[in-house]
Coordinates of C-alpha atoms in Angstrom, one line a residue:
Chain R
X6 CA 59.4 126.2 86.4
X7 CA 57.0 127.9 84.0
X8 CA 60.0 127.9 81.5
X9 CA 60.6 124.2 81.8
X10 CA 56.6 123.4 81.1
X11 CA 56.9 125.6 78.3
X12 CA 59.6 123.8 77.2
X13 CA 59.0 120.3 77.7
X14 CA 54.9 121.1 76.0
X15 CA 56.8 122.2 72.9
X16 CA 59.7 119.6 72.6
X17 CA 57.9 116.5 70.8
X18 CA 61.5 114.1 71.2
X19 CA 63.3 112.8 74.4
X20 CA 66.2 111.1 74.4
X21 CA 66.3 109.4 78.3
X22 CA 69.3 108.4 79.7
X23 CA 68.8 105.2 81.6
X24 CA 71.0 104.7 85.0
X25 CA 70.5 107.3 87.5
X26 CA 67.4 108.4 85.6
X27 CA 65.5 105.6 85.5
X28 CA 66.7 103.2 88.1
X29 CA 70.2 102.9 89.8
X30 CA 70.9 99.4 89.5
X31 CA 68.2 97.2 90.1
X32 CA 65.8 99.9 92.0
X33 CA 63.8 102.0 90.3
X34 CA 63.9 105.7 90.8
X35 CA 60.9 107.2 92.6
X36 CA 58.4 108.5 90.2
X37 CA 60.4 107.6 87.0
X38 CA 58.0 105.2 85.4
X39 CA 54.6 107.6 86.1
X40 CA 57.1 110.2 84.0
X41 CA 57.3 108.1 81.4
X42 CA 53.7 107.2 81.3
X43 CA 53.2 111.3 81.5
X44 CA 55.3 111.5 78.3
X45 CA 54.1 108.9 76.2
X46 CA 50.0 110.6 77.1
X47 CA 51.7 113.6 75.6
X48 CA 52.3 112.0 72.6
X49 CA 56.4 112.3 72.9
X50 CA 58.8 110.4 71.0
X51 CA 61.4 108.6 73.3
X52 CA 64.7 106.9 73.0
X53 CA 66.0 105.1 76.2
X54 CA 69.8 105.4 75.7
X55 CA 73.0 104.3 78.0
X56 CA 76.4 103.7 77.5
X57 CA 76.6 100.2 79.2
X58 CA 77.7 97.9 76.5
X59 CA 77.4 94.8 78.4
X60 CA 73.4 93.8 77.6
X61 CA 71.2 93.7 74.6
X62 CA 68.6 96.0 73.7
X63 CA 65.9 93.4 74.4
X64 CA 67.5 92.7 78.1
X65 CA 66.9 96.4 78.9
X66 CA 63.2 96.2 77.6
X67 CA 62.8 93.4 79.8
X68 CA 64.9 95.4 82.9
X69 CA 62.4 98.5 82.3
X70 CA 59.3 96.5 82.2
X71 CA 60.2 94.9 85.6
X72 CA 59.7 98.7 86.4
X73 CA 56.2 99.2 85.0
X74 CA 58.3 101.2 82.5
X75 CA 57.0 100.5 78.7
X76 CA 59.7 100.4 76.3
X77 CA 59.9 98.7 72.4
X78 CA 63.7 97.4 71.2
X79 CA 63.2 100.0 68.9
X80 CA 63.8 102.4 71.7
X81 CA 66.7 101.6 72.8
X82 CA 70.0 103.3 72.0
X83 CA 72.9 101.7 73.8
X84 CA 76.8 101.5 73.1
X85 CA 76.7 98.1 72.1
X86 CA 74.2 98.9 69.1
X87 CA 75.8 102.0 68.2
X88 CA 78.8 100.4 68.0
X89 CA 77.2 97.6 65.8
X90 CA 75.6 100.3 63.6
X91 CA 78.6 102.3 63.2
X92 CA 81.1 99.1 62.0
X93 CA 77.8 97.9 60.0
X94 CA 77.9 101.4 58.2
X95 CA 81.4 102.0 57.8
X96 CA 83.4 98.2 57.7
X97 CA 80.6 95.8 56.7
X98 CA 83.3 93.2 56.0
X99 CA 84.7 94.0 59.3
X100 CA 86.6 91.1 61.5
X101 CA 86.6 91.9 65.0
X102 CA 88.0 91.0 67.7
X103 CA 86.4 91.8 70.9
X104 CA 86.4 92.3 74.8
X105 CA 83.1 92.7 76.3
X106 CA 80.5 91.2 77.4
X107 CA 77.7 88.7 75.8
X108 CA 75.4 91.1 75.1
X109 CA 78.3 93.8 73.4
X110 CA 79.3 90.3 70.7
X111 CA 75.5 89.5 70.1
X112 CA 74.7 93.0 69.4
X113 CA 77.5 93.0 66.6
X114 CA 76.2 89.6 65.9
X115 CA 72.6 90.8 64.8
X116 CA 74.2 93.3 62.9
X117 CA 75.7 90.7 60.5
X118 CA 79.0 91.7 61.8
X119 CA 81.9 88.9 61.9
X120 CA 83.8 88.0 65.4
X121 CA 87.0 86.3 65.6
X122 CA 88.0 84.8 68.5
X123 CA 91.3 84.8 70.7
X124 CA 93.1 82.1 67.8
X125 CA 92.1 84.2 65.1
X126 CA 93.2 87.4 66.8
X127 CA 96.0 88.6 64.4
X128 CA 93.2 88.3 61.1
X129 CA 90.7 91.2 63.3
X130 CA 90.2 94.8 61.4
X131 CA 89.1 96.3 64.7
X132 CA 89.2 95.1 68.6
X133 CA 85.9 96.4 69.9
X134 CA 86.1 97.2 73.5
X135 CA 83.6 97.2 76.4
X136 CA 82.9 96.9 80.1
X137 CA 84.4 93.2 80.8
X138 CA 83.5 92.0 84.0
X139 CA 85.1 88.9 82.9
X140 CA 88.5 90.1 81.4
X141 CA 91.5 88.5 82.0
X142 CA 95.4 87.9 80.3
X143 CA 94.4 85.9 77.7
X144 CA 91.5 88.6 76.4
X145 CA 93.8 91.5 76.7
X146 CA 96.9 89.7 74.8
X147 CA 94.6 89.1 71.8
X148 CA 93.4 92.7 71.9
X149 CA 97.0 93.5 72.2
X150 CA 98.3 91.6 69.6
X151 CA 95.3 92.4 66.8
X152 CA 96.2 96.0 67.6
X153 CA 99.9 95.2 66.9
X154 CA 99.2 94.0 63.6
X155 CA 97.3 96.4 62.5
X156 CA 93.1 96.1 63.6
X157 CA 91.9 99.1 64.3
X158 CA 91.1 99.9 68.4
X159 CA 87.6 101.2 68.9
X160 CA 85.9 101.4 72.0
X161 CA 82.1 101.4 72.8
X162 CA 82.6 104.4 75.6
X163 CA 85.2 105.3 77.9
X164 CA 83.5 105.6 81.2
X165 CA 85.7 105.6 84.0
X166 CA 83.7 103.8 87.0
X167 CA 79.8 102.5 87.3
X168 CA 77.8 102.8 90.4
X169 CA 76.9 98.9 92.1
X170 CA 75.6 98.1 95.3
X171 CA 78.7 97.8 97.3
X172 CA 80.7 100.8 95.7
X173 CA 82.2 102.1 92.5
X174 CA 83.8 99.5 90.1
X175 CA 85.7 99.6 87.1
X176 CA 83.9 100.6 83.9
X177 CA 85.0 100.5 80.4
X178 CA 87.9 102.9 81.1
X179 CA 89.6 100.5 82.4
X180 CA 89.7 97.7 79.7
X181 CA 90.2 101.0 77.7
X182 CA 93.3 102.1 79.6
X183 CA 94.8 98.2 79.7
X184 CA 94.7 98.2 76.1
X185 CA 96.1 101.8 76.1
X186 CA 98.6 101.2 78.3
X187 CA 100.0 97.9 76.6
X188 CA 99.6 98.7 73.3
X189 CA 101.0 102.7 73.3
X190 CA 97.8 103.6 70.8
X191 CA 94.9 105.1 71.9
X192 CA 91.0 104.2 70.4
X193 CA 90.8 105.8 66.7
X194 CA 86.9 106.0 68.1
X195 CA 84.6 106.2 71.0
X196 CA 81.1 105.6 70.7
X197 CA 79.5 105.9 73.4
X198 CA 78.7 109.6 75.3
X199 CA 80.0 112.1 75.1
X200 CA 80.8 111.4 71.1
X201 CA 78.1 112.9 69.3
X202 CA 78.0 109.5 67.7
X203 CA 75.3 107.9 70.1
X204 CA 73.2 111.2 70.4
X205 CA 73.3 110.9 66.1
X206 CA 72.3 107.4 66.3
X207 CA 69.4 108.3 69.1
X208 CA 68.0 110.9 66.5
X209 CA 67.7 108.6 63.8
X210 CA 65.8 106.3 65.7
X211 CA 63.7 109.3 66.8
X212 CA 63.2 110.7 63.5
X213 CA 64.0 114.4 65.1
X214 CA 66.0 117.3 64.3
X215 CA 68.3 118.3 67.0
X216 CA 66.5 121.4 67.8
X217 CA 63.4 118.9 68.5
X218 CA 64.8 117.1 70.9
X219 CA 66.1 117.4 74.8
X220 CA 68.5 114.7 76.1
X221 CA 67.7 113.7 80.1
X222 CA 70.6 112.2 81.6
X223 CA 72.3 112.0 85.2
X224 CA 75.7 113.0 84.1
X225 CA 77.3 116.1 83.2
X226 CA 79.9 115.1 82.0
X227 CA 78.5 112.6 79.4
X228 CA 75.1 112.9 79.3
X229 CA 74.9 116.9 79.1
X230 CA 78.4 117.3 77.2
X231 CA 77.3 115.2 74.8
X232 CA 73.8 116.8 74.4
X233 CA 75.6 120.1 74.2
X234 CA 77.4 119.2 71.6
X235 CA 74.7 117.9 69.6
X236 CA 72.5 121.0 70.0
X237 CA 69.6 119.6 71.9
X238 CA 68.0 120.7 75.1
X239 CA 69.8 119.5 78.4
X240 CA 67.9 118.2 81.4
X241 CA 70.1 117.1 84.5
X242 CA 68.1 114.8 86.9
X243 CA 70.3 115.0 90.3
X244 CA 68.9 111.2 91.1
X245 CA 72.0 109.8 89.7
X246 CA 76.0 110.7 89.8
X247 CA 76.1 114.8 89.1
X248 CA 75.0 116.4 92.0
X249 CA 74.4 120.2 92.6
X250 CA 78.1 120.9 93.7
X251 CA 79.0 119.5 90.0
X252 CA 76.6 122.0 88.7
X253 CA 79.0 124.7 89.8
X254 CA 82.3 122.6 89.0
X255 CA 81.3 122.2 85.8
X256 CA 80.2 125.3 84.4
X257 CA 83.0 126.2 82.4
X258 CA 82.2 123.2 80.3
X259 CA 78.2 122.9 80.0
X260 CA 75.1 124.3 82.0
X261 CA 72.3 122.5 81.5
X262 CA 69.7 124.2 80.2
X263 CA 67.5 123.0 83.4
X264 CA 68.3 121.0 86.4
X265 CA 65.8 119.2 88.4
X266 CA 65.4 116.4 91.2
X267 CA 64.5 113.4 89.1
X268 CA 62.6 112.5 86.0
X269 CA 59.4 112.9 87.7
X270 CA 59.6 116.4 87.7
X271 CA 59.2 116.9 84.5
X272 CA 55.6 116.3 85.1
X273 CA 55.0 119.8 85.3
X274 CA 52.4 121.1 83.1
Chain Y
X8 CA 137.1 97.4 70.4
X9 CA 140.3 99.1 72.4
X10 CA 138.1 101.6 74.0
X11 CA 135.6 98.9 75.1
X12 CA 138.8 96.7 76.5
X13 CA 139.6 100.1 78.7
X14 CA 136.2 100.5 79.6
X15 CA 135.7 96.9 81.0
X16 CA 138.8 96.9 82.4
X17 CA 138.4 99.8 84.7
X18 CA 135.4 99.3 85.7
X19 CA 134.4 97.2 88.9
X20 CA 131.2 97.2 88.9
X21 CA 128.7 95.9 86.4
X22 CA 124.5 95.8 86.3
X23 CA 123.6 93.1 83.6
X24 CA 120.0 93.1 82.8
X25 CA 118.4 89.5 82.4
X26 CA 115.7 89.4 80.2
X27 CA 117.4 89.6 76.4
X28 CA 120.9 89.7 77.9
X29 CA 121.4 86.6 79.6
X30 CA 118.0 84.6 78.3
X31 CA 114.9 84.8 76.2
X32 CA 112.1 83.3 78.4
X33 CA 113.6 80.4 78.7
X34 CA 116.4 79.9 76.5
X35 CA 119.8 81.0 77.5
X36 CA 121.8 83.5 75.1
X37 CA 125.0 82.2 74.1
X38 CA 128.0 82.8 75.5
X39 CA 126.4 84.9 78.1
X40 CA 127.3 82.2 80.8
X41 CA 130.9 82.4 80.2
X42 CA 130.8 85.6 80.1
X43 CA 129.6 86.4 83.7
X44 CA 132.6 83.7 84.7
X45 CA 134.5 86.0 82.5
X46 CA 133.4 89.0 84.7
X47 CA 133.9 87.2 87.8
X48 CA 137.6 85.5 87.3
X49 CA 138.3 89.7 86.9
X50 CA 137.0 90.5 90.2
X51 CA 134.2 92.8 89.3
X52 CA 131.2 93.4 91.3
X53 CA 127.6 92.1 89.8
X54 CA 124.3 92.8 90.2
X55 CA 121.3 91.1 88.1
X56 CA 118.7 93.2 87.6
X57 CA 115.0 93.1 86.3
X58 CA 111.7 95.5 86.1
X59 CA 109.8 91.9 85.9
X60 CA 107.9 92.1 89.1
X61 CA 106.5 88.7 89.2
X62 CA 108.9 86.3 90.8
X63 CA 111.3 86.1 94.0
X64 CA 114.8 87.2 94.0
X65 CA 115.5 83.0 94.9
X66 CA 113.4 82.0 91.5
X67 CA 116.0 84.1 89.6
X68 CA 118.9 82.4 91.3
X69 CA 117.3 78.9 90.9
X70 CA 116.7 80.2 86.9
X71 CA 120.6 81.2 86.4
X72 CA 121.7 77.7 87.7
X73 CA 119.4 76.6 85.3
X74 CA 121.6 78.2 82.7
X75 CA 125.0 77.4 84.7
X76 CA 125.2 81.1 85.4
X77 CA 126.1 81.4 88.9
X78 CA 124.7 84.0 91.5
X79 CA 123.8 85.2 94.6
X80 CA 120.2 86.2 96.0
X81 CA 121.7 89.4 97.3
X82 CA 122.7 90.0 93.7
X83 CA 119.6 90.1 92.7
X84 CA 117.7 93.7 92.3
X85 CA 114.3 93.1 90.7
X86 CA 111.3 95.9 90.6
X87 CA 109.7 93.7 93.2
X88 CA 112.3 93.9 96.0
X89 CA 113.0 97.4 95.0
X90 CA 109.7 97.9 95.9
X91 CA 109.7 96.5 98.9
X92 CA 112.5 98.5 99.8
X93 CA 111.5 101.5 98.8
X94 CA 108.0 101.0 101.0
X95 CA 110.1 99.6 103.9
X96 CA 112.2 102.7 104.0
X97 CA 109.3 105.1 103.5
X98 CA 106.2 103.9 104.6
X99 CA 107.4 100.8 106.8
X100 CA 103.4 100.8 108.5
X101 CA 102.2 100.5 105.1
X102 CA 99.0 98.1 104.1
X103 CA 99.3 97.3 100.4
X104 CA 96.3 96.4 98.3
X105 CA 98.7 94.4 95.3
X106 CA 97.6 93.4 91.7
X107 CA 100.5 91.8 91.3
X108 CA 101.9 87.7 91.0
X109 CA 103.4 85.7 94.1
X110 CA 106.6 87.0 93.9
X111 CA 105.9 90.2 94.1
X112 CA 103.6 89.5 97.6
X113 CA 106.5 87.4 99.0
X114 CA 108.8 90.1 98.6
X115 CA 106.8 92.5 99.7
X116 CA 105.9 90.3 103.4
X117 CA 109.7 89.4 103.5
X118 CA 110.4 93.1 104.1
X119 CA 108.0 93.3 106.6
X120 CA 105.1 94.8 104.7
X121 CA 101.2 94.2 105.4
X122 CA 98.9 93.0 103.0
X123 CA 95.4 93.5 102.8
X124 CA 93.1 91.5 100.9
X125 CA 90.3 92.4 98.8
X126 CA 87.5 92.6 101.6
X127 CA 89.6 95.3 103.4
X128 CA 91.1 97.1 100.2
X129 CA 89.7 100.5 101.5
X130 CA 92.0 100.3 104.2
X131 CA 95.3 100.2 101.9
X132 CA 97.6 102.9 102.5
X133 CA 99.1 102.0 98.7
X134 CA 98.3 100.1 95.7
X135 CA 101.3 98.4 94.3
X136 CA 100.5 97.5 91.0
X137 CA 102.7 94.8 88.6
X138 CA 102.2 92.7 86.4
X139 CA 99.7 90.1 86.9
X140 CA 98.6 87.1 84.6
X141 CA 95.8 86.9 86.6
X142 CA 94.1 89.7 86.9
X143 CA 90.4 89.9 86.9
X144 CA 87.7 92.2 88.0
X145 CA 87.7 91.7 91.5
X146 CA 91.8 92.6 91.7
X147 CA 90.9 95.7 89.6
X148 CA 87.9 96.5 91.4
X149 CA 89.8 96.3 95.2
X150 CA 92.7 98.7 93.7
X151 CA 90.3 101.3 92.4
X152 CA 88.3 101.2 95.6
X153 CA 91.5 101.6 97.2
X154 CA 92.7 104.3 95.0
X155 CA 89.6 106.6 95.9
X156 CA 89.7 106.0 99.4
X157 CA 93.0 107.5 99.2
X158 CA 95.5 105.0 98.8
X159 CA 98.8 106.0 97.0
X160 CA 99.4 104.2 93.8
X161 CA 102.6 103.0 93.1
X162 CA 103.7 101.0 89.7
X163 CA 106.5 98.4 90.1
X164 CA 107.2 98.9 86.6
X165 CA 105.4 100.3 83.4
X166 CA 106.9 97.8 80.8
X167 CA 104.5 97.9 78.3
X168 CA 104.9 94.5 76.9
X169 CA 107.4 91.5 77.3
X170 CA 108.0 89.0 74.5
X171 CA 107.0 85.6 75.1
X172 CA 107.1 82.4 72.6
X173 CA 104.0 83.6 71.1
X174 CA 104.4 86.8 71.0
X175 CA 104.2 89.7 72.8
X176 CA 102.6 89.9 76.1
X177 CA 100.9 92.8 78.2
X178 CA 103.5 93.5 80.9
X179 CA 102.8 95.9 84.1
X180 CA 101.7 98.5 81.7
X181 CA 98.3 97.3 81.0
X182 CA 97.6 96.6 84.4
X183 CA 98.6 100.3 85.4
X184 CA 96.9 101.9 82.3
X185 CA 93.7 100.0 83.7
X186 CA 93.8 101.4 87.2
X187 CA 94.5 104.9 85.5
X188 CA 91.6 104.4 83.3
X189 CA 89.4 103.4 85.9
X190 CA 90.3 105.9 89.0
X191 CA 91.8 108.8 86.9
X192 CA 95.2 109.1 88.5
X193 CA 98.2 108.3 87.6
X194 CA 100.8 106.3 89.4
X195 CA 102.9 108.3 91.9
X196 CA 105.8 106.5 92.4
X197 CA 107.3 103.9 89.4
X198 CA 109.7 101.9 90.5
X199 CA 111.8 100.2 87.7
X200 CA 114.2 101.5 85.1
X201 CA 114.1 103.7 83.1
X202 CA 113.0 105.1 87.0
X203 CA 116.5 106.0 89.0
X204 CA 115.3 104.4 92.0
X205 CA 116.1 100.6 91.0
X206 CA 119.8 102.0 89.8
X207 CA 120.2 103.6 93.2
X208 CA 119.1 100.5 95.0
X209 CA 121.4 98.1 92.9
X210 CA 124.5 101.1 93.5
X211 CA 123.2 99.9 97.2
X212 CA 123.5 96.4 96.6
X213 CA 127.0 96.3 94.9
X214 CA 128.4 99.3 97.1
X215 CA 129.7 101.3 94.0
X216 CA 129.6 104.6 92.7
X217 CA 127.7 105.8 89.7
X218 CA 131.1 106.3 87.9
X219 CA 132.6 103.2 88.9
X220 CA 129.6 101.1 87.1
X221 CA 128.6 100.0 84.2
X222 CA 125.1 98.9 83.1
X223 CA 124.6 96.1 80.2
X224 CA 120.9 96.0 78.8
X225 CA 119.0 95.2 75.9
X226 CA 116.3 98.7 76.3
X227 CA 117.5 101.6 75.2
X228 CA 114.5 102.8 77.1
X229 CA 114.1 101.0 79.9
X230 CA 118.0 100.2 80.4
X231 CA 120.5 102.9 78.6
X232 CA 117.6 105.5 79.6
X233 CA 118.4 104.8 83.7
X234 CA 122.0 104.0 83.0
X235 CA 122.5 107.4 81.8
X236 CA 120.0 109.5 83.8
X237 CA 122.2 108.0 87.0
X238 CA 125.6 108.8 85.6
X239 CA 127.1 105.2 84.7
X240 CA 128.5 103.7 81.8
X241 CA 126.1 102.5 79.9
X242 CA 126.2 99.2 76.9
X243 CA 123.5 98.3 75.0
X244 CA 123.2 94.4 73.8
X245 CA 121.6 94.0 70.6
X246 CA 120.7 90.2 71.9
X247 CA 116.9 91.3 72.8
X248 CA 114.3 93.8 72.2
X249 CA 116.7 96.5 71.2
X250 CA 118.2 96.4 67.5
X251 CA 121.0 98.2 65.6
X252 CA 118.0 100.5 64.0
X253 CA 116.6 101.9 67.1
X254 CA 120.1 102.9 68.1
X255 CA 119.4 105.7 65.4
X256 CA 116.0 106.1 66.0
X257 CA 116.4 107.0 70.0
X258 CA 119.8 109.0 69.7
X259 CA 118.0 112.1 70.3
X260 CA 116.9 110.7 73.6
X261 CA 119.9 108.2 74.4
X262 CA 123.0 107.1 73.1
X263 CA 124.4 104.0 74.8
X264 CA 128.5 104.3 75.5
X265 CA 128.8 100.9 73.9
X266 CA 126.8 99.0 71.8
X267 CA 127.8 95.1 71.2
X268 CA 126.2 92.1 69.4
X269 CA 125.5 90.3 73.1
X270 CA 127.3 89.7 76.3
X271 CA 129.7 87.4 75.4
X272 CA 131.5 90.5 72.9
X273 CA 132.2 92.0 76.7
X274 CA 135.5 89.3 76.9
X275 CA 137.4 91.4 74.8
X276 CA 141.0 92.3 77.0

């Protein structure tokens, strides 16, 4: 572990994934908010990122301080912002049209980005999709038929399932793969991890250089690909989906640079 | 036209697709009521067929009255029944988690099938999965769960779309490209054309051999592609989705025996 205290005293920029790092659902992981606290003494920059689309910046601050977790909006990196950045930067006359959640449309709200709604469906330049815990027909025929004539299909991240109390339910894959599946096209662009495009986004806010910087996340397969990818130090925590066995699994597509219980062990200088 | 005369002549038995060759929604096509009289002062065997999943075989009967076209319930092969027969024959203690209308539960019970409902979708030995105008989380949620605690998933159908008076639709496809999005499998099984499996069960149904039968639809995909994979006589209607340009387009793939304006261009001896 003397590596990892080496490491973690000379890296002055976290980006820390949120679910299965943090907290897995409402209850807070063991020890997660002291490491925090530990960082922040240290003087660290950190970003509190997650691919969930479906709540604003400002409800996470809120979910983290229930937590005794500290956290500004400024923070906070999550697919509904990047998203809203990214359309903001690239289609600033954008129309879209979009399923998800409140907190995905007020997110491209704030960002002066216009909506248009299931009427208006035909006159979007993107469809914008999210987790929708709340989809149904009429939301997927307007996705449908925007894509048909001609909006563009962007989704905020493509993750397959999400962990809840009573078992795994369908994440935004599956409003991704309804669309897929009905329209023939597949999304021109996905945000959220593994895309370097969130991990870009997270720097920014950090003000770091790659090199600078370690990602903490709970997934290899979005949270460490994506760091990978975006040359920045990886740190699995095993508190959330990725467990040891799918250390081994995965090795022919990333190994983390170190792999340790949860967040709290980080603490280690 | 002398070749077609031969043709229909000959041949006793004929599949006629519904959707774009007898009716859009719910306008009938014209002439496509005398024609099936036509058919049936000659003697031939018929079979209506349908990959729609979401009614009973009776609600199609009930619907042809409607357009003075006269038939029988046990002409009627739809990918719902098809599915129930295929479970009955292969899995007759099956449980089925559905996300899927009325129609296709009724036919499913009629053949003797158990349900279960979402509180008990772990126990499914299959998802059957059509389409369903009223899908929501919940449905998707149960199938997933299903899914990975090792139920089979089995598509009625993978229509992509259907055309309604608005416009297109999301048909079974988006309901399957959900599940695949969500538990990362594909379907096993898919019943409906272009699949053989609803060709061999309508051979069943009019007790006729592959070269003794003609199919009449308005897919060169869904329709022509089955007709042709099964070995029968095969004529495209240009009457619905189908039109004189993608007869060029898809010739690498299919070429239909016959291609006519609609149905009624069948009464030509």
């Amino acid at each position: 572990m003397r590596e990892l205290a080496a490491t973690v005293d000379e890296i002055p920029a976290f980006i820390l994934d949120m679910d299965g790092v943090l907290y897995i659902g409402e209850a807070p992981i063991e020890g997660a908010a002291e490491a925090v606290e530990w960082l922040r003494e240290r003087g660290k920059k950190l970003v509190f990122s997650t691919n969930n689309s479906t709540n604003t910046r400002g409800a996470y601050v809120r979910k983290l301080a229930r937590m005794d977790i500290r956290a500004r909006e400024s923070e906070m990196v999550t697919s509904a912002y990047a998203t809203a950045l990214y359309l903001r930067r690239h289609s600033p006359r954008a129309k879209i049209y979009v399923i998800g959640e409140r907190g995905l449309k007020l997110e491209l709200k704030w960002a002066g980005i216009g909506l248009v709604s299931y009427d208006r469906a035909d006159e979007a330049t993107h469809v914008v999709v999210g987790m929708d815990r709340t989809v149904d027909n009429k939301k997927l025929t307007g996705g449908l038929r925007a894509i048909l004539a001609g909006a563009e299909f962007i989704a905020t991240n493509a993750d397959a399932t999400y962990p809840t109390e009573t078992g795994l339910s369908p994440g935004a894959g599956a409003m991704v793969g309804a669309l897929v599946g009905c329209s023939g096209r597949s999304p021109k662009v996905v945000i959220g991890k593994p895309s370097p495009r969130m991990i870009k986004i997270a720097l920014g806010a950090l003000g770091s250089k790659p090199g600078e910087t370690a990602i903490v996340g709970d997934r290899l397969d979005t949270d460490m690909m994506a760091g990978k990818r975006a040359g920045l130090t990886t740190i699995l925590v095993l508190s959330g989906v990725s467990k040891k066995r799918d250390v081994v699994k995965f090795r022919k597509k990333v190994v983390p640079d170190f792999v340790i219980e949860s967040l709290r062990n980080l603490m280690v200088s």
